Structures are given as C-alpha cells and as structure tokens.
N, CA, C and O atoms as a Tinker XYZ file with bonds, in Angstrom:
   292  protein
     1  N    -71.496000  -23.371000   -0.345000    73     2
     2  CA   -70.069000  -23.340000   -0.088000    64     1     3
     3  C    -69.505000  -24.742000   -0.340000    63     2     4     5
     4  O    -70.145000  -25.633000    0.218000    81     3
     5  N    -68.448000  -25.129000   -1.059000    73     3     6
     6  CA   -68.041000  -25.993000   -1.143000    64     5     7
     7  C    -67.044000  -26.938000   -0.127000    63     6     8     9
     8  O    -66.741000  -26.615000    1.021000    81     7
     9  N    -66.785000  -27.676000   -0.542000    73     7    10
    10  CA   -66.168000  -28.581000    0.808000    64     9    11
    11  C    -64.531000  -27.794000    0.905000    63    10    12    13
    12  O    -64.134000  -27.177000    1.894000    81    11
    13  N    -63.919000  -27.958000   -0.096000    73    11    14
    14  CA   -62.976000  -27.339000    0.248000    64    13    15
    15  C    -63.304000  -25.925000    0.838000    63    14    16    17
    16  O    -62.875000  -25.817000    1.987000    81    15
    17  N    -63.981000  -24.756000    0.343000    73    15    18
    18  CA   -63.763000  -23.583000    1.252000    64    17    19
    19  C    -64.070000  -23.986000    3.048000    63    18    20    21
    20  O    -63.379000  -23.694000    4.024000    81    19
    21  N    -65.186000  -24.642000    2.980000    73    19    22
    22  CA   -65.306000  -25.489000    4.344000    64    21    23
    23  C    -63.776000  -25.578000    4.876000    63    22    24    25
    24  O    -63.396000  -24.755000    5.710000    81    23
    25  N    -63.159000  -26.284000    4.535000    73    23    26
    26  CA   -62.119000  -26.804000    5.259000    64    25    27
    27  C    -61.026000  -25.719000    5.576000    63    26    28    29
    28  O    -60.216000  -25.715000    6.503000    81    27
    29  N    -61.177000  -24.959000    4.744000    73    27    30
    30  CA   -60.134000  -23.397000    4.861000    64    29    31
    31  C    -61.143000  -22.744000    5.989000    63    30    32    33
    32  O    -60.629000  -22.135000    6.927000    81    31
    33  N    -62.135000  -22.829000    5.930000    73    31    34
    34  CA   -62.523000  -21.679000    7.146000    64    33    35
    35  C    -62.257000  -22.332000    7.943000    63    34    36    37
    36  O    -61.230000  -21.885000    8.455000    81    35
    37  N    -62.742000  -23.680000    8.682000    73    35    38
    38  CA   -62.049000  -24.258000    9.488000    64    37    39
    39  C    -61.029000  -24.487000    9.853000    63    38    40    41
    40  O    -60.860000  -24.965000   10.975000    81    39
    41  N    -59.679000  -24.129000    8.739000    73    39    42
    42  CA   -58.083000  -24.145000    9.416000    64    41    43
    43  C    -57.980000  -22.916000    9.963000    63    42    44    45
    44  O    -57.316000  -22.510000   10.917000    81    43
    45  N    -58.899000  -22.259000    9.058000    73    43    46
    46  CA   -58.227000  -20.475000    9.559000    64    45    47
    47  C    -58.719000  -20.065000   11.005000    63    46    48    49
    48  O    -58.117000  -19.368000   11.821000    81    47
    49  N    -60.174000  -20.771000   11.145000    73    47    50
    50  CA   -60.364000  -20.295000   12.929000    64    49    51
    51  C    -59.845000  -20.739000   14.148000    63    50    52    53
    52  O    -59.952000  -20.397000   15.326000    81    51
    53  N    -58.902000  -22.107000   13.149000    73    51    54
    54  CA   -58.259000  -22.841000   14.681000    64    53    55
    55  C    -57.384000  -23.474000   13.384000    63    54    56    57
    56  O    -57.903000  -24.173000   12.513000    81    55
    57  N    -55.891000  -23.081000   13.421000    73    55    58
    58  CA   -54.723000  -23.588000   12.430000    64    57    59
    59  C    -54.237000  -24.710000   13.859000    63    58    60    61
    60  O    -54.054000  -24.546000   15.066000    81    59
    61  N    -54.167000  -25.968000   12.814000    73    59    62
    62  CA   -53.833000  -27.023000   13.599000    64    61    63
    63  C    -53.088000  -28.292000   13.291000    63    62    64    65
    64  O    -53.861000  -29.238000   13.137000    81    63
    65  N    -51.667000  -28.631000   13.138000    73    63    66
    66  CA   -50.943000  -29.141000   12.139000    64    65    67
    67  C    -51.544000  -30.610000   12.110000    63    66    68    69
    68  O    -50.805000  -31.338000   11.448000    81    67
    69  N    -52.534000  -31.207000   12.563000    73    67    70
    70  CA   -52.971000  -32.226000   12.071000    64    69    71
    71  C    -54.197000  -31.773000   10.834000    63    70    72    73
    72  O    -54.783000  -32.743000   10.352000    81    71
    73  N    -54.532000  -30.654000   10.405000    73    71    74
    74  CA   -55.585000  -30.148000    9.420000    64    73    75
    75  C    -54.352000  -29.725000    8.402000    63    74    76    77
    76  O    -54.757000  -29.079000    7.435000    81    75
    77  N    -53.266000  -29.906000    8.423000    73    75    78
    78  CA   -52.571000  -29.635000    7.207000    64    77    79
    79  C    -52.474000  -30.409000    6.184000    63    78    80    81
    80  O    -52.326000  -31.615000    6.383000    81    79
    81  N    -52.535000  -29.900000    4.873000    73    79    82
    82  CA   -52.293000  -30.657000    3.856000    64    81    83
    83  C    -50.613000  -30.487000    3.111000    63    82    84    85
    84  O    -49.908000  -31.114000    2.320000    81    83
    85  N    -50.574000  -29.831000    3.542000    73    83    86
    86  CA   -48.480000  -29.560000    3.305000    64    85    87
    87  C    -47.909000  -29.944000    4.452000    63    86    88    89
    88  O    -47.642000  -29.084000    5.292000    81    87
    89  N    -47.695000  -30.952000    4.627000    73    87    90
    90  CA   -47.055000  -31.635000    5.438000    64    89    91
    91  C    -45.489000  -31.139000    5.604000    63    90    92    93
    92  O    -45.097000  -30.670000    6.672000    81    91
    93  N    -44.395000  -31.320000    4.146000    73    91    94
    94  CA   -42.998000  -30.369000    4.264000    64    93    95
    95  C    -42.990000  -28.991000    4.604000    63    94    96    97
    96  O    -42.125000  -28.328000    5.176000    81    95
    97  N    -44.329000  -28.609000    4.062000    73    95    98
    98  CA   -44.139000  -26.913000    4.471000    64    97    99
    99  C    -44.467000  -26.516000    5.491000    63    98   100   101
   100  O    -44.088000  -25.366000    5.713000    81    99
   101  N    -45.333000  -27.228000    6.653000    73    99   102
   102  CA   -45.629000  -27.318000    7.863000    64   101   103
   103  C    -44.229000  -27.393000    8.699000    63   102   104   105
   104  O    -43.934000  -26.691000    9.667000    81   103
   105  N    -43.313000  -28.577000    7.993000    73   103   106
   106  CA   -42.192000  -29.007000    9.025000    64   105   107
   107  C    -40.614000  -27.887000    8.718000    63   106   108   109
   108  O    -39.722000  -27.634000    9.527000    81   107
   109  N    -40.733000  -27.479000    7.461000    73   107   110
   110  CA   -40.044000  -26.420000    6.973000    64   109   111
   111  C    -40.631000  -25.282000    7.918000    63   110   112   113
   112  O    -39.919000  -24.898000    8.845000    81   111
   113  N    -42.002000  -24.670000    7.719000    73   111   114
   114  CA   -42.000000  -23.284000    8.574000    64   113   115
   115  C    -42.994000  -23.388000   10.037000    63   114   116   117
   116  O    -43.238000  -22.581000   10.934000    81   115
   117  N    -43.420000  -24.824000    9.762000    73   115   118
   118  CA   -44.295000  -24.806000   11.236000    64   117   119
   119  C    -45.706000  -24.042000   10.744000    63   118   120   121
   120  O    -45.720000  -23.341000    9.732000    81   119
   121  N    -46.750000  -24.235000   11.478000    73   119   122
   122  CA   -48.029000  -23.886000   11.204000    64   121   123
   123  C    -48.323000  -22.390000   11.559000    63   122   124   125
   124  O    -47.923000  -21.950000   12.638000    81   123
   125  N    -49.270000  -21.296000   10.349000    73   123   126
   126  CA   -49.553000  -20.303000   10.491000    64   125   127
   127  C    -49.818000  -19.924000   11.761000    63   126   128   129
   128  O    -50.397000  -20.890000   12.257000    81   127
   129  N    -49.710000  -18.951000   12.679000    73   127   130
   130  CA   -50.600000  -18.409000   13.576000    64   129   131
   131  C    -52.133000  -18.369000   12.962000    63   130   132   133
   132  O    -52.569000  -18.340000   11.811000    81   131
   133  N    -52.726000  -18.381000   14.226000    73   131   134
   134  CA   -54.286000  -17.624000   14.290000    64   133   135
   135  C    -54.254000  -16.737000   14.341000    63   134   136   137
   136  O    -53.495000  -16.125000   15.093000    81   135
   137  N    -55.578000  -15.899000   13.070000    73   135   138
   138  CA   -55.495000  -14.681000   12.605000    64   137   139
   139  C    -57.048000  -14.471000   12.883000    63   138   140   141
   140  O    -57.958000  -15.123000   12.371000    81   139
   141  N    -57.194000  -13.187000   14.012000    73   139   142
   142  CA   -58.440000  -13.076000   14.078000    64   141   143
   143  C    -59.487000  -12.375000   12.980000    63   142   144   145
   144  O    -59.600000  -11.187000   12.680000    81   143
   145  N    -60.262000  -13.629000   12.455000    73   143   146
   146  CA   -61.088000  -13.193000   10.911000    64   145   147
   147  C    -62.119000  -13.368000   11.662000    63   146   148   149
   148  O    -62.078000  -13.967000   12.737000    81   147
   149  N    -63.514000  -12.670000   10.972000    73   147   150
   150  CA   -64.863000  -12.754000   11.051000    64   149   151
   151  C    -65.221000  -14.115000   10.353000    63   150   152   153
   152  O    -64.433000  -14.820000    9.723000    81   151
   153  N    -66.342000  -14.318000   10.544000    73   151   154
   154  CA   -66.810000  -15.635000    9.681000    64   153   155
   155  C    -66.494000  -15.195000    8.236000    63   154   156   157
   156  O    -65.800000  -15.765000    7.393000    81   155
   157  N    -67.357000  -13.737000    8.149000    73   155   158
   158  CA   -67.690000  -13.379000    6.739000    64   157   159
   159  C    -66.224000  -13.538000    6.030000    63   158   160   161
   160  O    -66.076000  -14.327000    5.096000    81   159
   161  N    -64.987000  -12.615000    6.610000    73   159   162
   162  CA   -63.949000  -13.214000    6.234000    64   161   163
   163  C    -62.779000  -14.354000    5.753000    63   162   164   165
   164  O    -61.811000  -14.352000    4.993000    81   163
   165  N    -63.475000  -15.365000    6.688000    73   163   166
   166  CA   -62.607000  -16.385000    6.564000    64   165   167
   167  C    -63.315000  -16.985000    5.520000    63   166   168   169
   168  O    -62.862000  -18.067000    5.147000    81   167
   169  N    -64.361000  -16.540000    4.921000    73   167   170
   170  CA   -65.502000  -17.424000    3.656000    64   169   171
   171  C    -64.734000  -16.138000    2.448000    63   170   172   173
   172  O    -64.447000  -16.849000    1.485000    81   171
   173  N    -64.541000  -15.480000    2.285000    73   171   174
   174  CA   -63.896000  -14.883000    1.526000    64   173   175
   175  C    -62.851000  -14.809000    1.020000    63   174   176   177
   176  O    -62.696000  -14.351000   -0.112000    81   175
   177  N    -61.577000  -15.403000    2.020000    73   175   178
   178  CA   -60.475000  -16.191000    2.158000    64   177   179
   179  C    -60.352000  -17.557000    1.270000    63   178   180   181
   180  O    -59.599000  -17.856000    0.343000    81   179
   181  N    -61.046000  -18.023000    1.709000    73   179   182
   182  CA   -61.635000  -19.336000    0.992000    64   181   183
   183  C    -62.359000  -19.582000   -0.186000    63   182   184   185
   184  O    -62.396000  -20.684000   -0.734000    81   183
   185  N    -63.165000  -18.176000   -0.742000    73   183   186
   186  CA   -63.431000  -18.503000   -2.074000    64   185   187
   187  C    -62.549000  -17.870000   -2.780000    63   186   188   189
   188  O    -62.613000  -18.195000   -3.965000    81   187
   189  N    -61.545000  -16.901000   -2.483000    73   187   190
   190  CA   -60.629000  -16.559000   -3.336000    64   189   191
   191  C    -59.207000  -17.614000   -3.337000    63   190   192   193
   192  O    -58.221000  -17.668000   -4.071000    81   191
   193  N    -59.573000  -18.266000   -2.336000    73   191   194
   194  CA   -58.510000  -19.457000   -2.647000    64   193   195
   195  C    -58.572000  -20.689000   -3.672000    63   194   196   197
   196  O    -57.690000  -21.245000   -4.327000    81   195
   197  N    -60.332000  -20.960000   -3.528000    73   195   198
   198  CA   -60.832000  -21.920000   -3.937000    64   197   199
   199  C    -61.251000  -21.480000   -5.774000    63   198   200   201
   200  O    -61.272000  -22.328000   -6.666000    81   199
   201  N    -61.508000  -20.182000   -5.957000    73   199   202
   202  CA   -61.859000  -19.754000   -7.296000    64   201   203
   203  C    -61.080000  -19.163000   -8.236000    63   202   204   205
   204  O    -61.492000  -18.765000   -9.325000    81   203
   205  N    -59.865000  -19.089000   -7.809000    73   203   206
   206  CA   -58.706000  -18.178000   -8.101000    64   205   207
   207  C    -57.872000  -19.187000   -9.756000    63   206   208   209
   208  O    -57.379000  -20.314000   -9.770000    81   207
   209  N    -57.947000  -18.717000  -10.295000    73   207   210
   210  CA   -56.760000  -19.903000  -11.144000    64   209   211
   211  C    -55.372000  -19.054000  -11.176000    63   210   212   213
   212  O    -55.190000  -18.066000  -11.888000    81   211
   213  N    -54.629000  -19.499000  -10.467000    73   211   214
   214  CA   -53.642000  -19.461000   -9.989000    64   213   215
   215  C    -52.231000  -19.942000  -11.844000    63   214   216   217
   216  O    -52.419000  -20.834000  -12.672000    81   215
   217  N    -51.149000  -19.008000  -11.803000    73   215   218
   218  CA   -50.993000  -19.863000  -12.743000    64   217   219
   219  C    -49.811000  -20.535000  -11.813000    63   218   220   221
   220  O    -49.426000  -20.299000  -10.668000    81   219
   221  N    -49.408000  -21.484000  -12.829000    73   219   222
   222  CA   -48.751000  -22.578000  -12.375000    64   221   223
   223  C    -47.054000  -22.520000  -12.736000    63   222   224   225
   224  O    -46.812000  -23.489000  -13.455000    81   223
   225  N    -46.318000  -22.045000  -12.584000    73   223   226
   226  CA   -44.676000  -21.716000  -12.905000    64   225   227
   227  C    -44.033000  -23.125000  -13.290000    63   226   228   229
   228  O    -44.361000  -24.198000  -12.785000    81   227
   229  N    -43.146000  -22.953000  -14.186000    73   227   230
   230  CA   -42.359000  -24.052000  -15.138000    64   229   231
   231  C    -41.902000  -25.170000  -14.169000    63   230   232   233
   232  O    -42.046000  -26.375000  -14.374000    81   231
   233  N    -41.286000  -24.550000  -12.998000    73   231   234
   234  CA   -40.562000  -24.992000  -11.740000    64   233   235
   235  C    -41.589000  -26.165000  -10.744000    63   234   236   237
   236  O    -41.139000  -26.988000   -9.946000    81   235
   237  N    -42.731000  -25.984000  -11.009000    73   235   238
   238  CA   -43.504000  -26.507000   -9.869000    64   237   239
   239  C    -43.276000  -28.336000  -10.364000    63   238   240   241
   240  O    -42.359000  -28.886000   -9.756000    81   239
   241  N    -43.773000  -28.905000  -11.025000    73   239   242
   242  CA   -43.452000  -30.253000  -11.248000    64   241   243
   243  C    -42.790000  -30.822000  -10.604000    63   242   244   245
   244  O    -43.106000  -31.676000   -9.775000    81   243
   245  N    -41.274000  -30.259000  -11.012000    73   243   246
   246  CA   -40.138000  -30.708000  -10.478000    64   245   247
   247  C    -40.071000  -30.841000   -8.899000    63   246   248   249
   248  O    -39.714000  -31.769000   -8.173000    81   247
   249  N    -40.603000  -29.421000   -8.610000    73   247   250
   250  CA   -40.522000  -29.203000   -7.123000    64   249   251
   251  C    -41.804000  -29.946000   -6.495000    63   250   252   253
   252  O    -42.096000  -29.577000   -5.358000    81   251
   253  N    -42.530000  -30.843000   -7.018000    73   251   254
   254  CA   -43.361000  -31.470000   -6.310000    64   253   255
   255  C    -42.600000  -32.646000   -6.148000    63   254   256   257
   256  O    -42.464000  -33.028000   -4.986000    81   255
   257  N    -41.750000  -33.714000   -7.590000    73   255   258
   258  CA   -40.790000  -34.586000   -7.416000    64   257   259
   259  C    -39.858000  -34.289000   -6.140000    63   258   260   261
   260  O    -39.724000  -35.199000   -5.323000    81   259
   261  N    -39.273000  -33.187000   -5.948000    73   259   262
   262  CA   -37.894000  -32.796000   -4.933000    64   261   263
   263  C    -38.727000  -33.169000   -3.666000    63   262   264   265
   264  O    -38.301000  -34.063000   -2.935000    81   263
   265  N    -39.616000  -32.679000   -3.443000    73   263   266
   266  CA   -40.525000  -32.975000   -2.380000    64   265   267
   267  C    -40.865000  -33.802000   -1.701000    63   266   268   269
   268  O    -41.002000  -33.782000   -0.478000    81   267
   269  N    -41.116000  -34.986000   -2.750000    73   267   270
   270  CA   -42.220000  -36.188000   -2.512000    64   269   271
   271  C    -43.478000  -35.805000   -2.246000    63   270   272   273
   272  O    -44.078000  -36.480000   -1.411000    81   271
   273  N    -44.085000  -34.814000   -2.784000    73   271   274
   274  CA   -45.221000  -34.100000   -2.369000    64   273   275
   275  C    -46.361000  -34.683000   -3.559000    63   274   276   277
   276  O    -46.131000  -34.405000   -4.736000    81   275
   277  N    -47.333000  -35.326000   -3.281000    73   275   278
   278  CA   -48.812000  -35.318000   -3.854000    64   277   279
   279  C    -49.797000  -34.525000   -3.938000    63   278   280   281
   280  O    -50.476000  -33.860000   -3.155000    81   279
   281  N    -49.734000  -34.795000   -5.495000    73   279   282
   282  CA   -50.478000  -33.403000   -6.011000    64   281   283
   283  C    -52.019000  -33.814000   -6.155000    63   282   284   285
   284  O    -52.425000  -34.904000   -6.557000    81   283
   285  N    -52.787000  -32.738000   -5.750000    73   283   286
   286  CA   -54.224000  -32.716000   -5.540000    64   285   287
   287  C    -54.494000  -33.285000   -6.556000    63   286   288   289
   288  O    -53.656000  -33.209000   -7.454000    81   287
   289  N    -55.729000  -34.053000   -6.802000    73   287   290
   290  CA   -56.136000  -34.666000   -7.762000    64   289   291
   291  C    -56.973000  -33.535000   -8.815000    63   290   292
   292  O    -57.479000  -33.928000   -9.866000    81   291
C-alpha cells in the first residue's frame, strides 16, 4: 500500500482538519463527517483514489491561481 492510500485510510477513520490537505475547501465546507467503513473499505477508497486518472478540466489551473492553492507535486 502506498503512502498516500495510507494517509486516506487514516483521514477516513478519524476526518480531522489538521490531516487536511485542502485547506480552502476545508474552510469553504468544513471537514467531511465520519463514515463508518471497514478497513477493507477504506483501502479500496484509497486505491481508487490513488489509481484513478482522473481527467483534469480546462478550468482547473486557473482555479488553483484564484485559490492560492499548491498543486501536488
């Protein structure tokens, strides 16, 4: 398991706004509830987060500038 899915199972069994990495979107909607997952789940969660290629919309750039938001390396 990689470090990042690590760190998603760990937000998901205890969401905790110092484990956030969206800091505006935290203060915009405030931190997820706890969602009761199994282990097996929350590792499933996490590799479809972590393995997923996601595409990326024309808009996002910009909206990382509007932000001040830093983008994952």
């Amino acid at each position: 398991m990689t470090v990042a899915m690590e760190r998603i199972k760990t937000f998901l069994a205890a969401p905790a706004k110092e484990r956030t990495l969206m800091k505006p979107a935290v203060k915009l909607f405030g931190v997820m509830p706890k969602i009761e997952l199994t282990q097996e789940e929350m590792r499933d969660y996490a590799q479809v987060l972590v393995e997923t290629e996601f595409e990326i919309p024309e808009w996002f750039d910009e909206h990382y500038k509007t932000h001040e938001l830093k983008k994952p390396d």
